[in-house]
Each structure stands twice: as C-alpha cells, then as structure tokens.
Coordinates of C-alpha atoms in Angstrom, one line a residue:
Chain A
M1 CA 37.4 52.4 1.4
Q2 CA 40.1 51.3 -1.0
Y3 CA 40.1 54.6 -2.8
S4 CA 42.5 57.4 -1.7
Q5 CA 41.0 60.7 -0.7
K6 CA 42.3 62.2 -3.9
V7 CA 40.5 59.7 -6.0
L8 CA 37.3 60.5 -4.1
D9 CA 37.8 64.2 -4.5
H10 CA 38.2 63.9 -8.3
F11 CA 35.3 61.5 -8.5
M12 CA 33.0 63.8 -6.5
K13 CA 34.1 67.0 -8.1
P14 CA 35.8 66.2 -11.4
H15 CA 37.9 68.8 -13.2
N16 CA 37.2 69.7 -16.8
V17 CA 34.2 67.5 -17.1
G18 CA 31.6 68.0 -20.0
K19 CA 31.4 68.2 -23.7
M20 CA 33.4 70.7 -25.7
E21 CA 31.9 72.7 -28.6
N22 CA 34.0 72.6 -31.8
P23 CA 37.0 70.7 -30.4
D24 CA 40.2 70.5 -32.5
A25 CA 40.4 66.8 -31.7
V26 CA 38.3 64.2 -30.0
A27 CA 38.8 60.6 -29.1
T28 CA 36.7 57.9 -27.4
E29 CA 38.1 54.7 -26.0
G30 CA 36.6 51.8 -24.1
S31 CA 33.0 50.6 -24.5
P32 CA 29.8 50.4 -22.4
A33 CA 30.0 46.6 -22.6
C34 CA 33.3 46.7 -20.7
G35 CA 31.8 49.1 -18.2
D36 CA 34.0 52.0 -19.0
Q37 CA 34.2 54.6 -21.8
V38 CA 36.1 57.9 -21.9
S39 CA 35.9 60.7 -24.4
I40 CA 38.5 63.5 -24.5
F41 CA 38.1 66.8 -26.3
L42 CA 41.1 69.0 -27.1
K43 CA 41.6 72.7 -28.0
V44 CA 45.1 73.2 -29.3
D45 CA 47.0 76.4 -30.1
P46 CA 48.3 75.8 -33.7
Q47 CA 51.5 77.8 -33.2
S48 CA 52.8 76.6 -29.9
L49 CA 51.0 73.2 -30.0
I50 CA 50.0 73.8 -26.4
I51 CA 46.8 72.2 -25.1
E52 CA 44.8 75.3 -24.3
D53 CA 41.7 73.6 -23.2
I54 CA 40.7 70.0 -22.5
K55 CA 37.4 68.3 -21.5
F56 CA 36.3 64.8 -20.8
Q57 CA 33.1 62.7 -20.6
S58 CA 33.1 59.4 -18.8
Y59 CA 30.8 56.4 -18.4
G60 CA 32.4 54.3 -15.7
C61 CA 33.2 53.7 -12.1
A62 CA 34.6 56.1 -9.5
S63 CA 38.2 55.5 -10.5
N64 CA 37.4 55.8 -14.2
I65 CA 36.0 59.3 -13.6
A66 CA 38.8 60.3 -11.3
T67 CA 41.6 59.2 -13.7
A68 CA 39.9 61.0 -16.6
S69 CA 39.8 64.1 -14.4
I70 CA 43.4 63.9 -13.3
I71 CA 44.6 63.3 -16.9
T72 CA 43.0 66.5 -18.0
D73 CA 44.7 68.4 -15.2
L74 CA 48.1 66.9 -16.1
A75 CA 47.7 67.6 -19.8
K76 CA 46.3 71.1 -19.7
G77 CA 48.9 73.8 -20.6
K78 CA 51.4 71.2 -21.9
T79 CA 52.6 70.9 -25.4
L80 CA 51.3 67.9 -27.4
A81 CA 54.7 66.4 -27.3
A82 CA 54.9 66.7 -23.5
A83 CA 51.3 65.5 -22.9
K84 CA 52.0 62.4 -25.0
Q85 CA 54.7 61.4 -22.5
I86 CA 52.3 61.2 -19.5
T87 CA 52.1 57.6 -18.4
W88 CA 49.4 55.7 -16.6
K89 CA 51.6 55.3 -13.6
E90 CA 52.1 59.1 -13.3
A91 CA 48.3 59.5 -13.6
A92 CA 47.8 56.9 -10.8
D93 CA 50.5 58.5 -8.7
A94 CA 48.9 61.9 -9.1
L95 CA 45.8 60.4 -7.4
D96 CA 47.9 59.0 -4.5
G97 CA 47.6 55.6 -6.1
L98 CA 44.8 53.3 -7.3
P99 CA 43.8 49.8 -6.2
P100 CA 45.6 47.3 -8.5
V101 CA 42.2 46.1 -9.8
K102 CA 41.4 49.6 -10.9
M103 CA 44.8 50.3 -12.6
H104 CA 43.2 49.7 -16.1
C105 CA 41.2 52.9 -15.6
S106 CA 44.4 54.9 -15.7
V107 CA 45.5 53.1 -18.8
L108 CA 42.2 53.9 -20.5
A109 CA 42.5 57.6 -19.6
V110 CA 46.1 57.9 -20.9
D111 CA 45.2 55.9 -24.0
T112 CA 42.2 58.2 -24.8
L113 CA 44.4 61.3 -24.4
R114 CA 47.1 59.9 -26.6
K115 CA 44.5 59.0 -29.2
A116 CA 43.1 62.5 -29.2
I117 CA 46.6 64.0 -29.6
K118 CA 47.3 61.5 -32.4
E119 CA 44.1 62.6 -34.1
Y120 CA 45.2 66.2 -34.0
E121 CA 48.6 65.4 -35.3
V122 CA 47.3 63.3 -38.2
K123 CA 44.7 66.0 -39.1
H124 CA 47.5 68.6 -39.2
Q125 CA 50.1 66.5 -40.9
L126 CA 52.3 66.4 -37.8
A127 CA 52.2 62.7 -37.8
R128 CA 51.2 59.8 -39.9
E129 CA 49.0 56.8 -39.1
E130 CA 51.3 54.1 -37.8
K131 CA 51.8 51.0 -39.9
F132 CA 50.4 47.9 -38.3
T133 CA 53.0 45.3 -37.4
K134 CA 53.6 42.5 -34.9
D135 CA 55.1 45.2 -32.6
T136 CA 51.7 47.0 -32.6
I137 CA 50.3 43.9 -30.9
V138 CA 52.9 43.9 -28.2
E139 CA 52.5 47.6 -27.6
E140 CA 48.7 47.1 -27.3
L141 CA 49.3 44.2 -24.9
R142 CA 51.2 46.7 -22.7
K143 CA 47.8 48.3 -22.0
V144 CA 46.3 45.1 -20.6
I145 CA 46.6 45.2 -16.8
Y146 CA 46.7 42.1 -14.6
P147 CA 44.2 43.2 -12.0
K148 CA 45.8 41.2 -9.2
V149 CA 48.9 43.3 -9.1
G150 CA 48.0 46.4 -11.2
E151 CA 50.9 46.0 -13.7
D152 CA 50.7 45.2 -17.4
I153 CA 51.0 41.7 -18.7
V154 CA 54.0 42.4 -20.9
T155 CA 56.0 43.8 -18.0
L156 CA 54.9 40.9 -15.9
R157 CA 56.2 38.5 -18.5
M158 CA 52.9 36.8 -18.7
V159 CA 52.9 37.1 -22.5
K160 CA 54.8 34.0 -23.7
Y161 CA 54.1 34.5 -27.4
A162 CA 52.6 37.2 -29.6
G163 CA 52.3 36.7 -33.3
F164 CA 50.5 38.0 -36.4
E165 CA 49.9 36.1 -39.6
N166 CA 47.1 36.3 -42.3
G167 CA 45.0 38.5 -40.2
I168 CA 45.2 36.2 -37.2
A169 CA 46.7 37.5 -33.9
T170 CA 48.0 34.7 -31.7
V171 CA 48.7 35.4 -28.0
D172 CA 49.9 32.9 -25.4
I173 CA 49.4 33.9 -21.9
D174 CA 50.8 32.3 -18.7
I175 CA 48.1 32.5 -16.1
P176 CA 47.1 30.0 -13.4
K177 CA 43.9 27.9 -14.1
I178 CA 42.3 28.9 -10.9
D179 CA 43.1 32.6 -11.3
K180 CA 39.8 34.6 -10.8
Y181 CA 41.0 37.2 -13.4
R182 CA 41.6 34.6 -16.2
D183 CA 38.4 35.4 -18.1
N184 CA 38.9 39.1 -17.5
V185 CA 42.5 39.1 -18.9
A186 CA 41.3 37.2 -22.0
E187 CA 38.4 39.6 -22.5
E188 CA 40.7 42.6 -22.1
I189 CA 43.1 41.2 -24.7
R190 CA 40.2 40.6 -27.1
E191 CA 38.9 44.1 -26.6
H192 CA 42.3 45.8 -27.1
L193 CA 43.3 43.8 -30.2
G194 CA 39.7 43.8 -31.6
K195 CA 39.8 47.4 -32.4
F196 CA 42.5 47.0 -35.2
P197 CA 40.9 46.4 -38.6
E198 CA 44.0 44.5 -39.6
I199 CA 43.2 41.8 -37.1
K200 CA 40.4 39.5 -38.3
E201 CA 40.7 37.0 -35.5
V202 CA 42.3 36.8 -32.1
R203 CA 43.5 33.4 -30.8
I204 CA 44.4 33.3 -27.1
T205 CA 45.9 30.4 -25.4
L206 CA 45.9 30.6 -21.6
Chain B
M1 CA 26.2 60.1 10.7
N2 CA 23.4 57.5 10.8
R3 CA 24.1 55.1 8.0
I4 CA 21.1 53.8 5.9
Y5 CA 21.6 50.1 5.2
F6 CA 20.1 48.5 2.1
D7 CA 22.4 45.5 1.7
N8 CA 20.6 42.9 3.9
C9 CA 21.1 40.3 1.3
L10 CA 24.8 40.4 2.0
T11 CA 24.4 40.5 5.8
S12 CA 22.1 42.2 8.3
Q13 CA 22.6 44.1 11.5
P14 CA 22.2 41.9 14.6
A15 CA 19.2 42.8 16.6
P16 CA 20.1 44.4 20.0
E17 CA 18.1 41.5 21.6
V18 CA 20.3 39.0 19.7
V19 CA 23.5 40.6 21.1
A20 CA 22.0 40.5 24.6
A21 CA 21.0 36.8 24.2
M22 CA 24.6 35.9 23.1
L23 CA 26.5 37.7 25.9
P24 CA 25.9 35.1 28.7
Y25 CA 27.5 32.4 26.5
L26 CA 30.5 34.6 25.9
R27 CA 31.0 35.1 29.6
D28 CA 29.9 32.6 32.3
K29 CA 28.2 30.0 30.1
F30 CA 31.2 29.3 28.0
Y31 CA 31.1 25.4 28.3
F32 CA 30.5 22.9 25.6
P33 CA 27.5 20.6 26.2
K34 CA 27.5 17.0 27.5
N35 CA 30.2 17.3 30.0
F36 CA 28.4 15.3 32.7
I37 CA 28.7 18.3 35.0
L38 CA 25.9 20.6 35.9
D39 CA 27.0 23.5 33.8
G40 CA 27.6 21.4 30.8
S41 CA 24.2 19.7 30.9
G42 CA 22.7 23.2 31.4
I43 CA 24.2 24.2 28.1
Q44 CA 22.8 21.0 26.5
N45 CA 19.4 22.0 27.7
D46 CA 19.8 25.5 26.3
L47 CA 21.0 24.1 22.9
D48 CA 18.1 21.7 22.7
R49 CA 15.7 24.6 23.3
F50 CA 17.5 26.7 20.6
R51 CA 17.3 23.8 18.2
N52 CA 13.6 23.5 18.8
I53 CA 13.0 27.1 18.2
I54 CA 14.9 27.1 14.9
A55 CA 13.3 23.8 13.7
A56 CA 9.8 25.0 14.6
S57 CA 10.3 28.2 12.5
M58 CA 10.3 26.0 9.3
G59 CA 7.9 23.3 10.4
A60 CA 10.7 20.8 11.0
E61 CA 11.4 18.6 14.0
A62 CA 14.4 19.2 16.1
E63 CA 15.9 15.8 15.1
E64 CA 15.8 16.8 11.4
L65 CA 17.9 19.9 12.0
H66 CA 21.7 20.3 12.0
I67 CA 23.3 23.4 13.4
T68 CA 26.1 24.5 11.2
S69 CA 28.8 27.2 11.0
G70 CA 26.8 29.2 8.5
G71 CA 24.9 28.8 5.3
T72 CA 27.8 27.8 3.1
S73 CA 28.8 25.1 5.5
A74 CA 25.3 23.8 5.6
N75 CA 25.2 23.8 1.8
N76 CA 28.4 21.8 1.6
I77 CA 27.4 19.3 4.2
G78 CA 24.0 18.9 2.5
I79 CA 25.1 18.7 -1.1
K80 CA 28.3 16.7 -0.7
G81 CA 26.8 14.5 2.0
Y82 CA 23.8 13.6 -0.1
L83 CA 25.6 12.9 -3.3
M84 CA 28.2 10.8 -1.6
A85 CA 25.6 8.8 0.3
N86 CA 23.6 8.2 -2.9
A87 CA 26.5 7.6 -5.3
A88 CA 25.3 4.1 -6.1
R89 CA 21.9 5.4 -7.1
G90 CA 23.0 7.8 -9.8
N91 CA 25.4 10.6 -10.7
H92 CA 23.2 13.2 -12.4
I93 CA 22.6 16.6 -10.8
I94 CA 20.3 19.4 -12.0
L95 CA 20.5 23.1 -11.0
S96 CA 20.2 26.4 -12.7
V97 CA 22.8 28.9 -14.1
I98 CA 21.3 31.6 -11.8
D99 CA 21.8 29.7 -8.6
Y100 CA 23.8 30.9 -5.6
P101 CA 27.6 30.4 -6.0
D102 CA 27.6 27.7 -3.3
L103 CA 25.4 25.5 -5.4
L104 CA 27.2 26.3 -8.7
T105 CA 30.7 25.7 -7.2
N106 CA 29.6 22.4 -5.6
A107 CA 28.1 21.2 -8.9
S108 CA 31.3 22.2 -10.7
F109 CA 33.3 20.2 -8.1
F110 CA 31.2 17.1 -8.7
E111 CA 31.3 17.7 -12.5
K112 CA 35.1 17.6 -12.3
S113 CA 34.9 14.4 -10.4
G114 CA 33.0 12.8 -13.2
Y115 CA 29.4 13.6 -12.3
D116 CA 26.9 14.5 -15.0
V117 CA 25.5 18.1 -14.4
T118 CA 22.7 19.9 -16.2
Y119 CA 22.5 23.6 -15.8
L120 CA 19.0 24.9 -16.6
T121 CA 18.4 28.3 -18.0
A122 CA 15.9 30.7 -16.3
D123 CA 13.1 32.8 -17.8
P124 CA 13.6 36.6 -18.1
D125 CA 12.2 37.1 -14.6
G126 CA 14.5 34.6 -12.9
F127 CA 12.3 31.5 -12.6
V128 CA 13.3 28.0 -13.3
K129 CA 11.4 26.6 -16.3
L130 CA 9.4 23.6 -15.3
A131 CA 9.2 22.1 -18.8
E132 CA 13.0 22.4 -19.2
L133 CA 13.4 20.7 -15.8
K134 CA 11.1 17.9 -16.7
Q135 CA 13.1 17.3 -19.9
A136 CA 16.4 17.3 -18.1
I137 CA 15.5 14.5 -15.8
K138 CA 17.2 11.2 -16.5
P139 CA 17.0 7.8 -14.7
S140 CA 20.4 8.7 -13.2
T141 CA 19.1 12.0 -11.7
V142 CA 19.5 12.0 -7.9
L143 CA 19.5 15.7 -7.0
F144 CA 17.9 18.9 -8.0
M145 CA 19.1 22.1 -6.4
T146 CA 17.6 25.5 -6.3
T147 CA 18.1 28.9 -4.7
L148 CA 14.6 29.3 -3.3
V149 CA 14.7 33.1 -3.4
N150 CA 17.2 34.3 -6.0
H151 CA 19.9 36.3 -4.3
V152 CA 20.1 38.9 -7.1
V153 CA 16.5 39.5 -8.4
G154 CA 14.4 38.0 -5.5
A155 CA 12.5 35.6 -7.7
V156 CA 10.7 33.0 -5.5
Q157 CA 11.0 29.6 -7.2
P158 CA 7.8 27.6 -7.6
I159 CA 9.0 25.0 -5.1
Q160 CA 5.8 23.0 -4.9
E161 CA 5.5 22.7 -8.7
I162 CA 9.2 21.7 -8.8
R163 CA 8.4 18.9 -6.3
K164 CA 5.6 17.6 -8.4
V165 CA 7.8 17.6 -11.5
L166 CA 10.5 15.7 -9.6
D167 CA 8.0 13.2 -8.3
S168 CA 6.5 12.6 -11.7
S169 CA 9.8 11.1 -12.8
G170 CA 8.9 7.9 -11.0
H171 CA 12.1 7.6 -9.0
K172 CA 13.5 9.4 -6.0
I173 CA 15.1 12.8 -6.8
A174 CA 16.1 14.8 -3.7
L175 CA 15.0 18.4 -3.7
F176 CA 17.7 20.7 -2.2
A177 CA 16.8 24.3 -1.4
D178 CA 19.2 27.0 -0.5
A179 CA 16.8 29.1 1.5
C180 CA 19.3 31.5 3.0
E181 CA 17.8 34.4 1.1
A182 CA 14.2 33.2 1.6
Y183 CA 14.3 32.4 5.3
G184 CA 12.5 35.1 7.4
R185 CA 11.3 36.8 4.2
I186 CA 8.7 34.4 2.8
P187 CA 6.7 31.8 4.7
L188 CA 8.6 28.5 4.7
D189 CA 7.4 25.1 5.6
V190 CA 9.5 22.1 4.9
N191 CA 6.4 19.9 4.6
K192 CA 4.3 22.2 2.4
S193 CA 7.3 22.9 0.1
G194 CA 8.4 19.3 -0.1
V195 CA 12.1 20.0 0.3
D196 CA 14.3 17.1 1.3
L197 CA 17.2 19.3 2.3
M198 CA 17.2 23.0 3.1
T199 CA 19.7 25.5 4.3
V200 CA 19.3 28.7 6.2
S201 CA 21.6 31.3 7.7
A202 CA 21.3 33.4 10.9
H203 CA 23.0 36.6 9.8
K204 CA 20.5 37.5 7.1
I205 CA 17.7 37.6 9.7
H206 CA 19.5 39.9 12.2
G207 CA 21.2 37.1 13.9
P208 CA 25.0 36.6 14.2
Q209 CA 27.4 35.7 11.4
G210 CA 28.9 32.2 11.4
V211 CA 25.9 30.1 12.2
G212 CA 23.2 28.5 10.1
A213 CA 21.2 25.3 9.8
L214 CA 20.6 22.3 7.5
Y215 CA 17.2 20.6 7.4
Q216 CA 17.5 16.9 6.6
R217 CA 14.2 15.2 6.0
R218 CA 13.8 11.8 7.8
G219 CA 14.9 9.1 5.4
I220 CA 17.3 11.2 3.4
A221 CA 20.8 9.8 3.9
L222 CA 23.8 12.1 4.3
M223 CA 27.4 10.9 4.4
P224 CA 29.5 12.9 6.9
V225 CA 31.9 15.1 4.9
K226 CA 33.5 16.9 7.8
H227 CA 35.3 14.6 10.1
G228 CA 36.4 15.3 13.6
V229 CA 35.3 15.5 17.2
N230 CA 31.6 15.7 17.9
R231 CA 30.6 18.7 20.0
V232 CA 27.3 20.2 18.9
D233 CA 26.3 18.4 15.8
N234 CA 27.2 15.1 14.3
L235 CA 27.7 16.5 10.8
E236 CA 29.1 19.9 11.6
T237 CA 31.9 18.5 13.7
G238 CA 34.0 20.5 16.1
G239 CA 32.7 23.4 18.1
V240 CA 29.9 25.6 16.9
S241 CA 29.7 28.8 18.9
T242 CA 27.0 28.4 21.5
A243 CA 26.7 32.1 21.7
A244 CA 26.0 32.3 18.0
I245 CA 23.4 29.5 18.3
A246 CA 21.7 31.5 21.2
G247 CA 21.7 34.6 19.0
F248 CA 20.3 32.6 16.1
A249 CA 17.4 31.3 18.2
K250 CA 16.7 34.8 19.4
A251 CA 16.8 36.2 15.9
V252 CA 14.3 33.5 14.9
E253 CA 12.0 34.4 17.7
L254 CA 12.0 38.1 16.8
T255 CA 11.6 37.5 13.0
F256 CA 8.8 35.0 13.3
Q257 CA 6.8 37.0 15.9
D258 CA 4.1 38.8 13.8
F259 CA 5.8 37.4 10.8
D260 CA 3.0 38.5 8.3
K261 CA 3.0 42.0 9.7
K262 CA 6.7 42.3 9.5
T263 CA 7.0 41.0 5.9
A264 CA 4.0 43.1 4.8
Y265 CA 5.8 46.2 6.2
I266 CA 9.0 45.4 4.3
R267 CA 7.0 44.8 1.1
E268 CA 5.2 48.1 1.6
L269 CA 8.6 49.8 1.8
S270 CA 10.0 48.1 -1.3
D271 CA 6.9 48.8 -3.3
H272 CA 7.2 52.5 -2.3
L273 CA 10.9 52.5 -3.2
L274 CA 10.2 50.9 -6.6
H275 CA 7.3 53.1 -7.3
R276 CA 9.3 56.3 -6.6
L277 CA 12.3 55.0 -8.6
E278 CA 10.2 54.1 -11.6
T279 CA 8.2 57.4 -11.6
E280 CA 10.9 59.8 -10.8
I281 CA 14.0 58.5 -12.5
P282 CA 13.9 58.2 -16.3
H283 CA 15.4 55.3 -18.1
I284 CA 15.2 52.9 -15.2
M285 CA 14.3 49.2 -15.5
L286 CA 13.3 46.6 -12.9
N287 CA 15.3 43.4 -12.9
G288 CA 13.3 40.3 -11.9
P289 CA 9.6 39.7 -11.3
R290 CA 6.9 42.1 -10.0
G291 CA 4.5 41.5 -7.2
M292 CA 4.1 38.5 -4.9
L293 CA 6.4 36.2 -6.9
R294 CA 9.2 38.5 -5.7
A295 CA 10.6 38.3 -2.2
P296 CA 9.4 41.3 -0.3
H297 CA 12.8 42.8 0.6
N298 CA 14.5 42.9 -2.9
V299 CA 14.5 45.8 -5.4
N300 CA 16.9 45.5 -8.2
V301 CA 17.0 48.1 -11.0
S302 CA 19.2 48.9 -14.0
I303 CA 19.8 52.6 -14.5
A304 CA 20.8 53.4 -18.1
Y305 CA 23.8 55.4 -19.3
I306 CA 25.7 55.3 -16.0
E307 CA 27.7 52.7 -14.1
G308 CA 26.8 51.0 -10.9
E309 CA 30.0 51.2 -8.9
A310 CA 30.0 55.0 -9.3
I311 CA 26.4 55.1 -8.1
M312 CA 27.3 52.8 -5.2
V313 CA 30.3 54.9 -4.1
M314 CA 28.4 58.2 -4.3
L315 CA 25.5 56.7 -2.3
D316 CA 28.1 55.3 0.2
L317 CA 29.6 58.7 0.7
A318 CA 26.1 60.0 1.4
G319 CA 25.8 57.3 4.1
I320 CA 23.6 54.9 2.1
M321 CA 24.8 51.3 1.5
V322 CA 23.6 49.3 -1.5
A323 CA 25.0 46.6 -3.9
T324 CA 25.6 46.6 -7.6
G325 CA 26.0 44.0 -10.4
S326 CA 28.7 46.0 -12.1
A327 CA 31.9 44.2 -13.1
C328 CA 33.8 47.2 -11.7
A329 CA 32.7 46.3 -8.2
S330 CA 33.0 42.5 -8.5
Q331 CA 35.8 40.2 -7.4
G332 CA 36.7 38.9 -10.9
L333 CA 35.8 42.1 -12.8
K334 CA 32.8 40.2 -14.4
P335 CA 29.3 41.5 -14.8
N336 CA 26.7 39.9 -12.6
Y337 CA 26.1 36.4 -14.0
V338 CA 22.4 36.2 -12.9
L339 CA 21.5 39.4 -14.7
M340 CA 23.4 38.3 -17.8
A341 CA 21.5 34.9 -17.7
L342 CA 18.2 36.8 -17.6
G343 CA 19.1 38.4 -20.9
R344 CA 20.3 41.8 -19.6
N345 CA 23.3 43.1 -21.6
H346 CA 26.6 44.2 -20.1
E347 CA 25.6 47.8 -19.8
Q348 CA 22.4 46.9 -17.9
S349 CA 24.3 44.7 -15.6
H350 CA 27.0 47.3 -15.0
G351 CA 24.3 49.9 -14.3
S352 CA 22.3 47.7 -11.8
I353 CA 21.7 48.7 -8.2
K354 CA 20.3 46.2 -5.7
F355 CA 18.5 47.4 -2.6
T356 CA 17.7 44.6 0.0
L357 CA 15.6 45.9 2.8
S358 CA 14.9 44.9 6.4
R359 CA 12.3 45.6 9.1
Y360 CA 14.7 48.2 10.5
N361 CA 14.4 50.4 7.4
T362 CA 11.9 53.3 7.4
R363 CA 9.8 55.2 4.9
E364 CA 11.9 58.3 5.7
E365 CA 15.0 56.4 4.7
I366 CA 13.5 55.3 1.4
D367 CA 12.4 58.9 0.7
L368 CA 15.8 60.3 1.6
T369 CA 17.6 57.7 -0.6
V370 CA 15.4 58.4 -3.6
E371 CA 16.1 62.1 -3.3
K372 CA 19.9 61.5 -3.1
L373 CA 19.8 59.0 -5.9
K374 CA 18.0 61.4 -8.2
G375 CA 20.8 63.9 -7.7
I376 CA 23.5 61.3 -8.2
V377 CA 21.9 59.9 -11.4
A378 CA 21.5 63.4 -12.9
E379 CA 25.1 64.2 -12.0
L380 CA 26.6 61.0 -13.4
R381 CA 24.5 61.3 -16.5
S382 CA 25.7 64.8 -17.1
R383 CA 29.3 63.4 -17.2
S384 CA 28.4 60.4 -19.4
P385 CA 29.2 60.3 -23.1
L386 CA 26.3 57.9 -23.6
Y387 CA 23.6 60.2 -22.3
N388 CA 22.1 62.8 -24.6
K389 CA 19.7 65.2 -22.9
E390 CA 16.8 65.6 -25.2

C-alpha cells in the first residue's frame, strides 16, 4: 500500500464530509472527466472573519477524499487570511505524505478552499476579482503537478515559455518524448487554463 | 484474514499441486536438458512430456509449440519473428485499438520502423467489426492480430469468421491470437480456430509466473529475434525455468480436467455476481457483451457518481481484491483505453470495476463481496457532489 495510515484514516472516516445548508461561500473545482471533483462549503463569522464551519463533498480517489478531509481540518477555526496561506505541501505533510502521482489531489483541495475564500471575500467586498494577465497563466501552471516527482512544473523548470496574446495561451513544456505522463501533463495544463474565459485557445508545445 | 481474490486477469494464485510439481526441479532435478548424462536426459524426457501436455491442451502438436518466458515474450517472438521473416511479402499490419498492450506496442514499434498499420475500431460490446476488417485488407497485408478474449471486457472475438475474412482476400494473411486471457477459460483449438500463431501464459491458469507458450503453425516462418545459447527452445534462447515448465504442465492438467464443468461453474458465479450487482446497486452498467459471447470469468461494471480507485481501495481494506479502469489507479494517469474506445465517457471509465474470477472462488465470496460493495457504494455516493439522492 502506497498510502500512509493517515491517508487511509481520512479516506475511511473523513472529517467534515457532507453538504452544508445555506453556506456563506461555496466553490467547486475539478471535473468528473478528470476523475476528481471537490466542493467546499464555508460558514464565516463576519466580524472576526474566522471559518466557523467547513464541509466538503468529493468525487474522486482515496487521496482526493483524504486531502479534502485534511484541508477542512486545517482551515477550521482559522481566519480567512490564515486559511489562504495553507499550501498543498502542508496539506500533504499533514497526511504524512502522498505518493508523487497523487500530489495533484492536494493541489485541488487547496485550490478549492482558496476559491471558496475568494468567493466570500468578493461577495463581501473584501477583495476584487483579479485582473487576468500573463502572470495568471504562470500562477495557474504552478498547480500542474508532474506526477513522477510530485512537484509542480514551474518549480521543476519544465515550463520553457508561457505567453498570452489575442486570447491564445502558448505554453512550451520540456518533457521527454517517452515520458508516460506526457499526455497527462498536457491534459492538466488544458484543464487548468481552460477555465479562464479570457483564454480562447491553449497551444502546448511539448 | 482470508483474502478474496477477483483479479485473475492480472495473475492467478498457483494451485498447490502446481507448487508441488515444481519443487523437485528446484531441488535435485536442477539440470538443463541434453547434457548427455543420465540426469540431463531425464530432464529432456520430462520437458518433452510437459511440452506434449501443453500442446495437447490446444489441439497442437508438440513440434508446433515454443516454450517461452511468459506471454509477453511469446508475443514478441511471434509478432516480430513473423513480420521479419515475411518482410519481402508485405508491410501492412491490422489490429484493433482495444487489443492488449503487447500487440499495440509491437505494432507501434513496426509503425515507427516504416510499416503500415491499420487500427480497427470495435463495436460497443468490444468486438472486431468484420466489415471494417475486410475493407482494411490490402495486397500488402501480411498480419492480422487480435486479443482473443479482451482483457478488459471479456469479449470473445469471432476468430473463425475472422479467419474466413482473411482467407477471402486471396493471399496469405497470418492470424495471430493473443490467447493469454482466453486460455483455460474458453475452449481453444488451433485447428478449429484457424490461428497461425497463438500465445498463452501459465500464470493466468494457476500456473507459475514467467512461463508461457507460442503456437507456430507448420509452414509459418518465424525469424529468431532473441539470439543466444539454445537450452530449452530454439526461439526463446537461454534458460527457461524447468520448474516453471513443470508447474505450467501441471496447471494445464488441472485446468483441462473436467474443463466444461469448471468453466460452467465460473460462469455460474459471474452470472450470479452480475445479477446481484444489477438488481441491488442502482445506476450500474455492464461493460462489454452479455452471455456466451463473453468469457466466463469476466464481470466489468461502471458504477455512476463515484470513482473506481476509491472503491478498489475500500474493497482492498475489506480483504477483497479487484481492478479498476480509473485513471487514478493507472500508470500514466489515463482512463482505460478499451472502455474509452467502446464509447464509455471518462466518468464511466473512472467508475469501472473489473472482477475476474477463478475456479477457486465461491458463491459465499460473491455474496460477501456484493454486501460489502453495496455499503461502499452508498458511503462514497453520500460523499459525492455528483450524486443527488432522490
């Protein structure tokens, strides 16, 4: 078994699982086509901005469910500002690690939490929608994990070029021809960049 | 805890008799054959006997059989050997997109070396379409390959009809069958089926891992592709474990004794499993064909709204081993290519669970598994954002 006992514990008996009635904010990330989707519901105290209650729903594998469970544990009782700072590495560490090929589950859980927080902040005029720039693309590429080592493709310097012009996002990736994760990395990039309405087309060179 | 094993397509537990049959060759009878000493010639006699047993199980003659270091080795020796020996006759290969990876990767290797390859589609149940095959044949076609029993959905390819289509072309097209998944599960006869080359594996019929066989019809030329010293077989050079061959022969004896009774028993079990799954778990869908066109040991279903790796891990923690077509459990994080080719969507592939049964399974195991699975499906659906309880 490649999963730690802690992953299995959270998978078998997840914390804070289920739908929330009348949440203050809700976010859903991922898609059934990719095999993982997480929804996070927040209840926030408007004075202290502390996350009073948090729930999740998950369609996905064991590590998807476990990372969603641990992220709710980590975020509960924290202020929105503090919860935003939780990284996918911290979430993975809190589970005593994840197999490299499963690291993207932690990214998805953190991403969903941050999106839910953002939604609350925008709704309450605490933050504005961010303007889309070329940097948005690079930030989004930081969420694409190279499954072989469990690290993101920007940190690994696999992104040779990222550009944006006339609605076309261009990404050059350095990955060996025989790499079994080649298709997966390309698909992940498409999925991540595809959700921005500003991007009409994604061109990937491998 | 007694584990319940439903992944016999991947590999199967060696029969106790098989292990016992192997042991002498791991101890005193450790020689290679043909050493012009008494013990060596004794080994040669034993190997001849084993080869006869294995050949007879598929209606072949011993001289037509190569003992190999497993199914994949047999596939490589057969495919590469045939194409290289027949390079002057033509360079067109036909196979299907749902074939076993051995066949697909060999085809892709030849494609890169300049061969012309046609990848046929399959119908929604996993069968090769004969009309499409007929259309694909060219004067340069030398080889058609098929996975006789599909390794994912258990579809039994219409091998005799395929033979007829190939013969109607008016020139010789070799019929290659990867029968590793079919052997010991459906009746196989090299003459009735009309195959020219066929491969089988011991470890899927409760024999040892690391040994298989290649059937080569008389008159079909194979160029040696593995060069080296000749010990057991002229094409599978080097040593092949005598113990493994002994175990293989014993596994064959056990499997083909009361063969019809044994396969009927397995079919009864999988029918029972499928019936309970379909009647007791809502939103479940069978992948592949129904009835006698399906190999008796295979039940593959897609369970909606939840993901297969999670189901597999929960079953595993309950002591039940199955397989899934989910990308999350695959090597390259890709959904199962066979299910996708049959028109299943990503979600249906991610939510697929494959049970492959053996004669060692029992009705009690099936019933226990269904009960466990019902609880697991209900639990995972209660967590899923895709599932709305009506």
